Amino acid sequence: QLEEERDPATRVITLLRLAKIQEERLRDAGAAFDSVGRAVRSDPSEQEARRTLARLAKEQGRQRDRAQLLEKGIEVSTDSTYLVSELLFELAILWDESERDFPAAERAYERLVEVDADNAEVVVPAARALERIHLTTGNYAALARDLRLQIRFEHEVEAQKSLLIRVADLLEMELSNVPGAIEAHVERLALDPEDRSALGALERLYESTGAWDKLV
């Protein structure tokens, strides 16, 4: 049937039936994984096939094989931002949580942010994951960018101010970027002109840099 079938949806159904027989009746988990992998290649948008693939990969320790299949799915799905975003998110979580391969996870999350840059439901979780990775690796410049991404999609003023404080501290203390720290505190004041903490931070920084007019 598979040899004759050309419709991707029907091929997926047949391949999943085949995988179920291989796993449950023939006790051949490896063959079942391969059949499900063929289903994902036929139609990467089929969520049941991807869920089954994730389960089998976990049970058999074949997450890297699953990663290759997801990468191929991304390659053939470039006309659908939504699907590419879904596949990249699965891939990023695979590297991050299953394989603990943080460089690979970092690349996948960064690709995700680039592909779906205006989607808060995608960018914010990716930025938080990148924040954790970059904090662990001590990549403070990238960490500041991660926090900036979160600020962009944050609507609560207090949360924005809290993130800006972290950005300012990173820029001043870890990156020696005092102008950047000043800019972050100025943004805090734009959100809340009566923020005495922001005023105090600016007073200290203006005095340390000799920006007397701004200090006045």
PDB file of N, CA and C in Angstrom, residues 10-108:
ATOM      1  N   THR A  10      -2.469  10.008   3.832  1.00  0.00           N
ATOM      2  CA  THR A  10      -2.762   8.570   3.846  1.00  0.00           C
ATOM      3  C   THR A  10      -1.510   7.764   4.164  1.00  0.00           C
ATOM      4  N   ARG A  11      -0.375   8.202   3.657  1.00  0.00           N
ATOM      5  CA  ARG A  11       0.888   7.528   3.970  1.00  0.00           C
ATOM      6  C   ARG A  11       1.168   7.562   5.470  1.00  0.00           C
ATOM      7  N   VAL A  12       0.899   8.710   6.091  1.00  0.00           N
ATOM      8  CA  VAL A  12       1.122   8.836   7.535  1.00  0.00           C
ATOM      9  C   VAL A  12       0.239   7.852   8.291  1.00  0.00           C
ATOM     10  N   ILE A  13      -1.038   7.774   7.934  1.00  0.00           N
ATOM     11  CA  ILE A  13      -1.959   6.851   8.612  1.00  0.00           C
ATOM     12  C   ILE A  13      -1.461   5.413   8.479  1.00  0.00           C
ATOM     13  N   THR A  14      -1.043   5.044   7.270  1.00  0.00           N
ATOM     14  CA  THR A  14      -0.573   3.674   7.033  1.00  0.00           C
ATOM     15  C   THR A  14       0.711   3.394   7.812  1.00  0.00           C
ATOM     16  N   LEU A  15       1.610   4.347   7.811  1.00  0.00           N
ATOM     17  CA  LEU A  15       2.885   4.165   8.525  1.00  0.00           C
ATOM     18  C   LEU A  15       2.671   4.057  10.032  1.00  0.00           C
ATOM     19  N   LEU A  16       1.740   4.829  10.581  1.00  0.00           N
ATOM     20  CA  LEU A  16       1.454   4.739  12.017  1.00  0.00           C
ATOM     21  C   LEU A  16       0.813   3.395  12.364  1.00  0.00           C
ATOM     22  N   ARG A  17      -0.052   2.887  11.472  1.00  0.00           N
ATOM     23  CA  ARG A  17      -0.624   1.543  11.679  1.00  0.00           C
ATOM     24  C   ARG A  17       0.487   0.500  11.667  1.00  0.00           C
ATOM     25  N   LEU A  18       1.392   0.642  10.706  1.00  0.00           N
ATOM     26  CA  LEU A  18       2.512  -0.287  10.600  1.00  0.00           C
ATOM     27  C   LEU A  18       3.378  -0.238  11.862  1.00  0.00           C
ATOM     28  N   ALA A  19       3.667   0.967  12.348  1.00  0.00           N
ATOM     29  CA  ALA A  19       4.490   1.124  13.552  1.00  0.00           C
ATOM     30  C   ALA A  19       3.824   0.491  14.766  1.00  0.00           C
ATOM     31  N   LYS A  20       2.494   0.637  14.858  1.00  0.00           N
ATOM     32  CA  LYS A  20       1.759   0.055  15.986  1.00  0.00           C
ATOM     33  C   LYS A  20       1.877  -1.466  15.982  1.00  0.00           C
ATOM     34  N   ILE A  21       1.772  -2.076  14.802  1.00  0.00           N
ATOM     35  CA  ILE A  21       1.922  -3.530  14.689  1.00  0.00           C
ATOM     36  C   ILE A  21       3.351  -3.947  15.059  1.00  0.00           C
ATOM     37  N   GLN A  22       4.314  -3.192  14.537  1.00  0.00           N
ATOM     38  CA  GLN A  22       5.721  -3.533  14.809  1.00  0.00           C
ATOM     39  C   GLN A  22       6.036  -3.437  16.304  1.00  0.00           C
ATOM     40  N   GLU A  23       5.485  -2.420  16.958  1.00  0.00           N
ATOM     41  CA  GLU A  23       5.793  -2.229  18.374  1.00  0.00           C
ATOM     42  C   GLU A  23       5.038  -3.210  19.261  1.00  0.00           C
ATOM     43  N   GLU A  24       3.715  -3.363  19.021  1.00  0.00           N
ATOM     44  CA  GLU A  24       2.874  -4.107  19.952  1.00  0.00           C
ATOM     45  C   GLU A  24       2.808  -5.598  19.649  1.00  0.00           C
ATOM     46  N   ARG A  25       2.860  -5.957  18.354  1.00  0.00           N
ATOM     47  CA  ARG A  25       2.712  -7.372  17.986  1.00  0.00           C
ATOM     48  C   ARG A  25       4.061  -8.047  17.727  1.00  0.00           C
ATOM     49  N   LEU A  26       4.938  -7.336  17.028  1.00  0.00           N
ATOM     50  CA  LEU A  26       6.228  -7.940  16.679  1.00  0.00           C
ATOM     51  C   LEU A  26       7.318  -7.630  17.696  1.00  0.00           C
ATOM     52  N   ARG A  27       7.011  -6.721  18.646  1.00  0.00           N
ATOM     53  CA  ARG A  27       7.988  -6.333  19.672  1.00  0.00           C
ATOM     54  C   ARG A  27       9.296  -5.834  19.050  1.00  0.00           C
ATOM     55  N   ASP A  28       9.156  -5.095  17.967  1.00  0.00           N
ATOM     56  CA  ASP A  28      10.327  -4.565  17.267  1.00  0.00           C
ATOM     57  C   ASP A  28      10.275  -3.034  17.356  1.00  0.00           C
ATOM     58  N   ALA A  29      10.767  -2.516  18.485  1.00  0.00           N
ATOM     59  CA  ALA A  29      10.673  -1.079  18.733  1.00  0.00           C
ATOM     60  C   ALA A  29      11.499  -0.272  17.733  1.00  0.00           C
ATOM     61  N   GLY A  30      12.643  -0.818  17.312  1.00  0.00           N
ATOM     62  CA  GLY A  30      13.479  -0.107  16.357  1.00  0.00           C
ATOM     63  C   GLY A  30      12.783   0.090  15.022  1.00  0.00           C
ATOM     64  N   ALA A  31      12.111  -0.975  14.547  1.00  0.00           N
ATOM     65  CA  ALA A  31      11.368  -0.868  13.289  1.00  0.00           C
ATOM     66  C   ALA A  31      10.211   0.107  13.430  1.00  0.00           C
ATOM     67  N   ALA A  32       9.565   0.104  14.601  1.00  0.00           N
ATOM     68  CA  ALA A  32       8.467   1.042  14.841  1.00  0.00           C
ATOM     69  C   ALA A  32       8.967   2.481  14.781  1.00  0.00           C
ATOM     70  N   PHE A  33      10.131   2.733  15.385  1.00  0.00           N
ATOM     71  CA  PHE A  33      10.713   4.079  15.325  1.00  0.00           C
ATOM     72  C   PHE A  33      10.969   4.482  13.878  1.00  0.00           C
ATOM     73  N   ASP A  34      11.519   3.577  13.089  1.00  0.00           N
ATOM     74  CA  ASP A  34      11.832   3.889  11.692  1.00  0.00           C
ATOM     75  C   ASP A  34      10.561   4.193  10.898  1.00  0.00           C
ATOM     76  N   SER A  35       9.488   3.443  11.166  1.00  0.00           N
ATOM     77  CA  SER A  35       8.228   3.689  10.451  1.00  0.00           C
ATOM     78  C   SER A  35       7.643   5.047  10.826  1.00  0.00           C
ATOM     79  N   VAL A  36       7.686   5.354  12.105  1.00  0.00           N
ATOM     80  CA  VAL A  36       7.180   6.657  12.533  1.00  0.00           C
ATOM     81  C   VAL A  36       8.056   7.776  11.960  1.00  0.00           C
ATOM     82  N   GLY A  37       9.356   7.539  11.892  1.00  0.00           N
ATOM     83  CA  GLY A  37      10.253   8.514  11.280  1.00  0.00           C
ATOM     84  C   GLY A  37       9.883   8.776   9.833  1.00  0.00           C
ATOM     85  N   ARG A  38       9.518   7.712   9.100  1.00  0.00           N
ATOM     86  CA  ARG A  38       9.062   7.880   7.715  1.00  0.00           C
ATOM     87  C   ARG A  38       7.774   8.703   7.669  1.00  0.00           C
ATOM     88  N   ALA A  39       6.909   8.503   8.654  1.00  0.00           N
ATOM     89  CA  ALA A  39       5.653   9.272   8.709  1.00  0.00           C
ATOM     90  C   ALA A  39       5.945  10.762   8.905  1.00  0.00           C
ATOM     91  N   VAL A  40       6.887  11.061   9.797  1.00  0.00           N
ATOM     92  CA  VAL A  40       7.247  12.459  10.038  1.00  0.00           C
ATOM     93  C   VAL A  40       7.883  13.073   8.795  1.00  0.00           C
ATOM     94  N   ARG A  41       8.696  12.305   8.091  1.00  0.00           N
ATOM     95  CA  ARG A  41       9.283  12.813   6.842  1.00  0.00           C
ATOM     96  C   ARG A  41       8.199  13.079   5.794  1.00  0.00           C
ATOM     97  N   SER A  42       7.175  12.196   5.756  1.00  0.00           N
ATOM     98  CA  SER A  42       6.099  12.374   4.774  1.00  0.00           C
ATOM     99  C   SER A  42       5.292  13.626   5.050  1.00  0.00           C
ATOM    100  N   ASP A  43       5.042  13.896   6.340  1.00  0.00           N
ATOM    101  CA  ASP A  43       4.236  15.069   6.696  1.00  0.00           C
ATOM    102  C   ASP A  43       4.673  15.573   8.073  1.00  0.00           C
ATOM    103  N   PRO A  44       5.632  16.518   8.122  1.00  0.00           N
ATOM    104  CA  PRO A  44       6.135  17.015   9.410  1.00  0.00           C
ATOM    105  C   PRO A  44       5.079  17.714  10.260  1.00  0.00           C
ATOM    106  N   SER A  45       3.962  18.116   9.639  1.00  0.00           N
ATOM    107  CA  SER A  45       2.929  18.822  10.400  1.00  0.00           C
ATOM    108  C   SER A  45       2.047  17.873  11.206  1.00  0.00           C
ATOM    109  N   GLU A  46       2.172  16.554  10.972  1.00  0.00           N
ATOM    110  CA  GLU A  46       1.323  15.585  11.658  1.00  0.00           C
ATOM    111  C   GLU A  46       1.761  15.435  13.115  1.00  0.00           C
ATOM    112  N   GLN A  47       0.950  15.987  14.028  1.00  0.00           N
ATOM    113  CA  GLN A  47       1.349  16.051  15.439  1.00  0.00           C
ATOM    114  C   GLN A  47       1.345  14.683  16.106  1.00  0.00           C
ATOM    115  N   GLU A  48       0.404  13.818  15.728  1.00  0.00           N
ATOM    116  CA  GLU A  48       0.381  12.482  16.341  1.00  0.00           C
ATOM    117  C   GLU A  48       1.665  11.728  16.024  1.00  0.00           C
ATOM    118  N   ALA A  49       2.127  11.857  14.782  1.00  0.00           N
ATOM    119  CA  ALA A  49       3.374  11.188  14.401  1.00  0.00           C
ATOM    120  C   ALA A  49       4.548  11.740  15.195  1.00  0.00           C
ATOM    121  N   ARG A  50       4.581  13.062  15.390  1.00  0.00           N
ATOM    122  CA  ARG A  50       5.696  13.658  16.146  1.00  0.00           C
ATOM    123  C   ARG A  50       5.625  13.260  17.620  1.00  0.00           C
ATOM    124  N   ARG A  51       4.434  13.176  18.173  1.00  0.00           N
ATOM    125  CA  ARG A  51       4.294  12.742  19.582  1.00  0.00           C
ATOM    126  C   ARG A  51       4.768  11.297  19.746  1.00  0.00           C
ATOM    127  N   THR A  52       4.373  10.433  18.810  1.00  0.00           N
ATOM    128  CA  THR A  52       4.799   9.033  18.874  1.00  0.00           C
ATOM    129  C   THR A  52       6.307   8.936  18.713  1.00  0.00           C
ATOM    130  N   LEU A  53       6.850   9.730  17.804  1.00  0.00           N
ATOM    131  CA  LEU A  53       8.302   9.742  17.600  1.00  0.00           C
ATOM    132  C   LEU A  53       9.018  10.173  18.880  1.00  0.00           C
ATOM    133  N   ALA A  54       8.493  11.190  19.563  1.00  0.00           N
ATOM    134  CA  ALA A  54       9.111  11.670  20.805  1.00  0.00           C
ATOM    135  C   ALA A  54       9.111  10.577  21.869  1.00  0.00           C
ATOM    136  N   ARG A  55       7.991   9.858  21.969  1.00  0.00           N
ATOM    137  CA  ARG A  55       7.908   8.780  22.970  1.00  0.00           C
ATOM    138  C   ARG A  55       8.904   7.662  22.661  1.00  0.00           C
ATOM    139  N   LEU A  56       8.922   7.228  21.405  1.00  0.00           N
ATOM    140  CA  LEU A  56       9.824   6.137  21.032  1.00  0.00           C
ATOM    141  C   LEU A  56      11.294   6.544  21.167  1.00  0.00           C
ATOM    142  N   ALA A  57      11.587   7.799  20.821  1.00  0.00           N
ATOM    143  CA  ALA A  57      12.973   8.274  20.946  1.00  0.00           C
ATOM    144  C   ALA A  57      13.414   8.279  22.402  1.00  0.00           C
ATOM    145  N   LYS A  58      12.524   8.665  23.296  1.00  0.00           N
ATOM    146  CA  LYS A  58      12.844   8.682  24.720  1.00  0.00           C
ATOM    147  C   LYS A  58      13.061   7.262  25.235  1.00  0.00           C
ATOM    148  N   GLU A  59      12.174   6.357  24.837  1.00  0.00           N
ATOM    149  CA  GLU A  59      12.263   4.973  25.311  1.00  0.00           C
ATOM    150  C   GLU A  59      13.507   4.259  24.780  1.00  0.00           C
ATOM    151  N   GLN A  60      13.943   4.616  23.574  1.00  0.00           N
ATOM    152  CA  GLN A  60      15.046   3.909  22.933  1.00  0.00           C
ATOM    153  C   GLN A  60      16.369   4.672  22.973  1.00  0.00           C
ATOM    154  N   GLY A  61      16.360   5.860  23.581  1.00  0.00           N
ATOM    155  CA  GLY A  61      17.584   6.651  23.608  1.00  0.00           C
ATOM    156  C   GLY A  61      18.012   7.119  22.231  1.00  0.00           C
ATOM    157  N   ARG A  62      17.033   7.479  21.395  1.00  0.00           N
ATOM    158  CA  ARG A  62      17.332   7.870  20.014  1.00  0.00           C
ATOM    159  C   ARG A  62      16.953   9.337  19.758  1.00  0.00           C
ATOM    160  N   GLN A  63      17.248  10.177  20.738  1.00  0.00           N
ATOM    161  CA  GLN A  63      16.877  11.581  20.592  1.00  0.00           C
ATOM    162  C   GLN A  63      17.646  12.256  19.456  1.00  0.00           C
ATOM    163  N   ARG A  64      18.871  11.852  19.237  1.00  0.00           N
ATOM    164  CA  ARG A  64      19.644  12.480  18.156  1.00  0.00           C
ATOM    165  C   ARG A  64      19.096  12.088  16.784  1.00  0.00           C
ATOM    166  N   ASP A  65      18.600  10.861  16.661  1.00  0.00           N
ATOM    167  CA  ASP A  65      17.930  10.475  15.417  1.00  0.00           C
ATOM    168  C   ASP A  65      16.657  11.301  15.231  1.00  0.00           C
ATOM    169  N   ARG A  66      15.944  11.501  16.314  1.00  0.00           N
ATOM    170  CA  ARG A  66      14.739  12.340  16.257  1.00  0.00           C
ATOM    171  C   ARG A  66      15.103  13.769  15.863  1.00  0.00           C
ATOM    172  N   ALA A  67      16.200  14.286  16.393  1.00  0.00           N
ATOM    173  CA  ALA A  67      16.635  15.643  16.057  1.00  0.00           C
ATOM    174  C   ALA A  67      16.896  15.774  14.558  1.00  0.00           C
ATOM    175  N   GLN A  68      17.510  14.752  13.959  1.00  0.00           N
ATOM    176  CA  GLN A  68      17.769  14.782  12.516  1.00  0.00           C
ATOM    177  C   GLN A  68      16.468  14.835  11.726  1.00  0.00           C
ATOM    178  N   LEU A  69      15.468  14.088  12.179  1.00  0.00           N
ATOM    179  CA  LEU A  69      14.175  14.093  11.494  1.00  0.00           C
ATOM    180  C   LEU A  69      13.495  15.458  11.615  1.00  0.00           C
ATOM    181  N   LEU A  70      13.596  16.071  12.790  1.00  0.00           N
ATOM    182  CA  LEU A  70      13.018  17.408  12.967  1.00  0.00           C
ATOM    183  C   LEU A  70      13.725  18.424  12.080  1.00  0.00           C
ATOM    184  N   GLU A  71      15.043  18.319  11.982  1.00  0.00           N
ATOM    185  CA  GLU A  71      15.803  19.226  11.116  1.00  0.00           C
ATOM    186  C   GLU A  71      15.357  19.088   9.660  1.00  0.00           C
ATOM    187  N   LYS A  72      15.143  17.860   9.210  1.00  0.00           N
ATOM    188  CA  LYS A  72      14.679  17.648   7.840  1.00  0.00           C
ATOM    189  C   LYS A  72      13.279  18.226   7.646  1.00  0.00           C
ATOM    190  N   GLY A  73      12.457  18.102   8.689  1.00  0.00           N
ATOM    191  CA  GLY A  73      11.119  18.684   8.626  1.00  0.00           C
ATOM    192  C   GLY A  73      11.167  20.189   8.494  1.00  0.00           C
ATOM    193  N   ILE A  74      12.101  20.812   9.208  1.00  0.00           N
ATOM    194  CA  ILE A  74      12.271  22.266   9.130  1.00  0.00           C
ATOM    195  C   ILE A  74      12.692  22.672   7.722  1.00  0.00           C
ATOM    196  N   GLU A  75      13.602  21.894   7.136  1.00  0.00           N
ATOM    197  CA  GLU A  75      14.109  22.206   5.791  1.00  0.00           C
ATOM    198  C   GLU A  75      13.003  22.224   4.745  1.00  0.00           C
ATOM    199  N   VAL A  76      12.030  21.319   4.864  1.00  0.00           N
ATOM    200  CA  VAL A  76      10.985  21.220   3.841  1.00  0.00           C
ATOM    201  C   VAL A  76       9.728  22.014   4.187  1.00  0.00           C
ATOM    202  N   SER A  77       9.763  22.743   5.292  1.00  0.00           N
ATOM    203  CA  SER A  77       8.559  23.469   5.740  1.00  0.00           C
ATOM    204  C   SER A  77       8.749  24.975   5.751  1.00  0.00           C
ATOM    205  N   THR A  78       9.696  25.478   4.979  1.00  0.00           N
ATOM    206  CA  THR A  78      10.042  26.902   5.050  1.00  0.00           C
ATOM    207  C   THR A  78       8.916  27.821   4.596  1.00  0.00           C
ATOM    208  N   ASP A  79       7.893  27.275   3.917  1.00  0.00           N
ATOM    209  CA  ASP A  79       6.774  28.114   3.490  1.00  0.00           C
ATOM    210  C   ASP A  79       5.737  28.302   4.597  1.00  0.00           C
ATOM    211  N   SER A  80       5.947  27.663   5.736  1.00  0.00           N
ATOM    212  CA  SER A  80       5.010  27.778   6.856  1.00  0.00           C
ATOM    213  C   SER A  80       5.757  28.191   8.124  1.00  0.00           C
ATOM    214  N   THR A  81       5.671  29.479   8.456  1.00  0.00           N
ATOM    215  CA  THR A  81       6.343  29.972   9.665  1.00  0.00           C
ATOM    216  C   THR A  81       5.844  29.260  10.908  1.00  0.00           C
ATOM    217  N   TYR A  82       4.530  29.010  10.965  1.00  0.00           N
ATOM    218  CA  TYR A  82       3.946  28.366  12.139  1.00  0.00           C
ATOM    219  C   TYR A  82       4.548  26.977  12.352  1.00  0.00           C
ATOM    220  N   LEU A  83       4.639  26.188  11.278  1.00  0.00           N
ATOM    221  CA  LEU A  83       5.164  24.825  11.405  1.00  0.00           C
ATOM    222  C   LEU A  83       6.657  24.841  11.728  1.00  0.00           C
ATOM    223  N   VAL A  84       7.411  25.701  11.059  1.00  0.00           N
ATOM    224  CA  VAL A  84       8.849  25.806  11.353  1.00  0.00           C
ATOM    225  C   VAL A  84       9.054  26.179  12.819  1.00  0.00           C
ATOM    226  N   SER A  85       8.233  27.104  13.307  1.00  0.00           N
ATOM    227  CA  SER A  85       8.316  27.524  14.709  1.00  0.00           C
ATOM    228  C   SER A  85       8.037  26.349  15.644  1.00  0.00           C
ATOM    229  N   GLU A  86       7.001  25.577  15.344  1.00  0.00           N
ATOM    230  CA  GLU A  86       6.669  24.390  16.157  1.00  0.00           C
ATOM    231  C   GLU A  86       7.827  23.393  16.190  1.00  0.00           C
ATOM    232  N   LEU A  87       8.373  23.113  15.011  1.00  0.00           N
ATOM    233  CA  LEU A  87       9.451  22.130  14.914  1.00  0.00           C
ATOM    234  C   LEU A  87      10.713  22.612  15.624  1.00  0.00           C
ATOM    235  N   LEU A  88      11.027  23.903  15.484  1.00  0.00           N
ATOM    236  CA  LEU A  88      12.207  24.451  16.154  1.00  0.00           C
ATOM    237  C   LEU A  88      12.041  24.411  17.672  1.00  0.00           C
ATOM    238  N   PHE A  89      10.826  24.664  18.147  1.00  0.00           N
ATOM    239  CA  PHE A  89      10.592  24.619  19.594  1.00  0.00           C
ATOM    240  C   PHE A  89      10.792  23.199  20.117  1.00  0.00           C
ATOM    241  N   GLU A  90      10.274  22.211  19.389  1.00  0.00           N
ATOM    242  CA  GLU A  90      10.494  20.811  19.781  1.00  0.00           C
ATOM    243  C   GLU A  90      11.979  20.478  19.774  1.00  0.00           C
ATOM    244  N   LEU A  91      12.672  20.935  18.743  1.00  0.00           N
ATOM    245  CA  LEU A  91      14.101  20.658  18.623  1.00  0.00           C
ATOM    246  C   LEU A  91      14.887  21.303  19.759  1.00  0.00           C
ATOM    247  N   ALA A  92      14.548  22.544  20.086  1.00  0.00           N
ATOM    248  CA  ALA A  92      15.245  23.251  21.160  1.00  0.00           C
ATOM    249  C   ALA A  92      15.046  22.538  22.501  1.00  0.00           C
ATOM    250  N   ILE A  93      13.825  22.122  22.778  1.00  0.00           N
ATOM    251  CA  ILE A  93      13.544  21.427  24.044  1.00  0.00           C
ATOM    252  C   ILE A  93      14.263  20.080  24.083  1.00  0.00           C
ATOM    253  N   LEU A  94      14.316  19.405  22.929  1.00  0.00           N
ATOM    254  CA  LEU A  94      15.040  18.133  22.849  1.00  0.00           C
ATOM    255  C   LEU A  94      16.495  18.320  23.278  1.00  0.00           C
ATOM    256  N   TRP A  95      17.188  19.303  22.670  1.00  0.00           N
ATOM    257  CA  TRP A  95      18.594  19.536  23.018  1.00  0.00           C
ATOM    258  C   TRP A  95      18.738  20.035  24.453  1.00  0.00           C
ATOM    259  N   ASP A  96      17.802  20.861  24.887  1.00  0.00           N
ATOM    260  CA  ASP A  96      17.902  21.501  26.200  1.00  0.00           C
ATOM    261  C   ASP A  96      17.615  20.520  27.329  1.00  0.00           C
ATOM    262  N   GLU A  97      16.500  19.804  27.242  1.00  0.00           N
ATOM    263  CA  GLU A  97      16.032  19.005  28.369  1.00  0.00           C
ATOM    264  C   GLU A  97      16.408  17.524  28.261  1.00  0.00           C
ATOM    265  N   SER A  98      16.402  16.981  27.051  1.00  0.00           N
ATOM    266  CA  SER A  98      16.673  15.545  26.903  1.00  0.00           C
ATOM    267  C   SER A  98      18.159  15.246  26.772  1.00  0.00           C
ATOM    268  N   GLU A  99      18.850  16.013  25.927  1.00  0.00           N
ATOM    269  CA  GLU A  99      20.261  15.754  25.668  1.00  0.00           C
ATOM    270  C   GLU A  99      21.198  16.630  26.489  1.00  0.00           C
ATOM    271  N   ARG A 100      20.670  17.691  27.066  1.00  0.00           N
ATOM    272  CA  ARG A 100      21.484  18.641  27.839  1.00  0.00           C
ATOM    273  C   ARG A 100      22.662  19.161  27.006  1.00  0.00           C
ATOM    274  N   ASP A 101      22.406  19.347  25.729  1.00  0.00           N
ATOM    275  CA  ASP A 101      23.407  19.897  24.814  1.00  0.00           C
ATOM    276  C   ASP A 101      23.087  21.387  24.663  1.00  0.00           C
ATOM    277  N   PHE A 102      23.672  22.202  25.554  1.00  0.00           N
ATOM    278  CA  PHE A 102      23.272  23.604  25.616  1.00  0.00           C
ATOM    279  C   PHE A 102      23.686  24.425  24.391  1.00  0.00           C
ATOM    280  N   PRO A 103      24.853  24.179  23.786  1.00  0.00           N
ATOM    281  CA  PRO A 103      25.154  24.918  22.550  1.00  0.00           C
ATOM    282  C   PRO A 103      24.133  24.642  21.439  1.00  0.00           C
ATOM    283  N   ALA A 104      23.729  23.381  21.284  1.00  0.00           N
ATOM    284  CA  ALA A 104      22.727  23.051  20.263  1.00  0.00           C
ATOM    285  C   ALA A 104      21.377  23.660  20.623  1.00  0.00           C
ATOM    286  N   ALA A 105      21.023  23.619  21.913  1.00  0.00           N
ATOM    287  CA  ALA A 105      19.761  24.224  22.354  1.00  0.00           C
ATOM    288  C   ALA A 105      19.778  25.726  22.113  1.00  0.00           C
ATOM    289  N   GLU A 106      20.907  26.358  22.413  1.00  0.00           N
ATOM    290  CA  GLU A 106      21.040  27.800  22.200  1.00  0.00           C
ATOM    291  C   GLU A 106      20.806  28.159  20.731  1.00  0.00           C
ATOM    292  N   ARG A 107      21.421  27.383  19.823  1.00  0.00           N
ATOM    293  CA  ARG A 107      21.246  27.652  18.390  1.00  0.00           C
ATOM    294  C   ARG A 107      19.783  27.496  17.972  1.00  0.00           C
ATOM    295  N   ALA A 108      19.126  26.463  18.490  1.00  0.00           N
ATOM    296  CA  ALA A 108      17.727  26.228  18.115  1.00  0.00           C
ATOM    297  C   ALA A 108      16.823  27.341  18.645  1.00  0.00           C
TER     298      ALA A 108
END
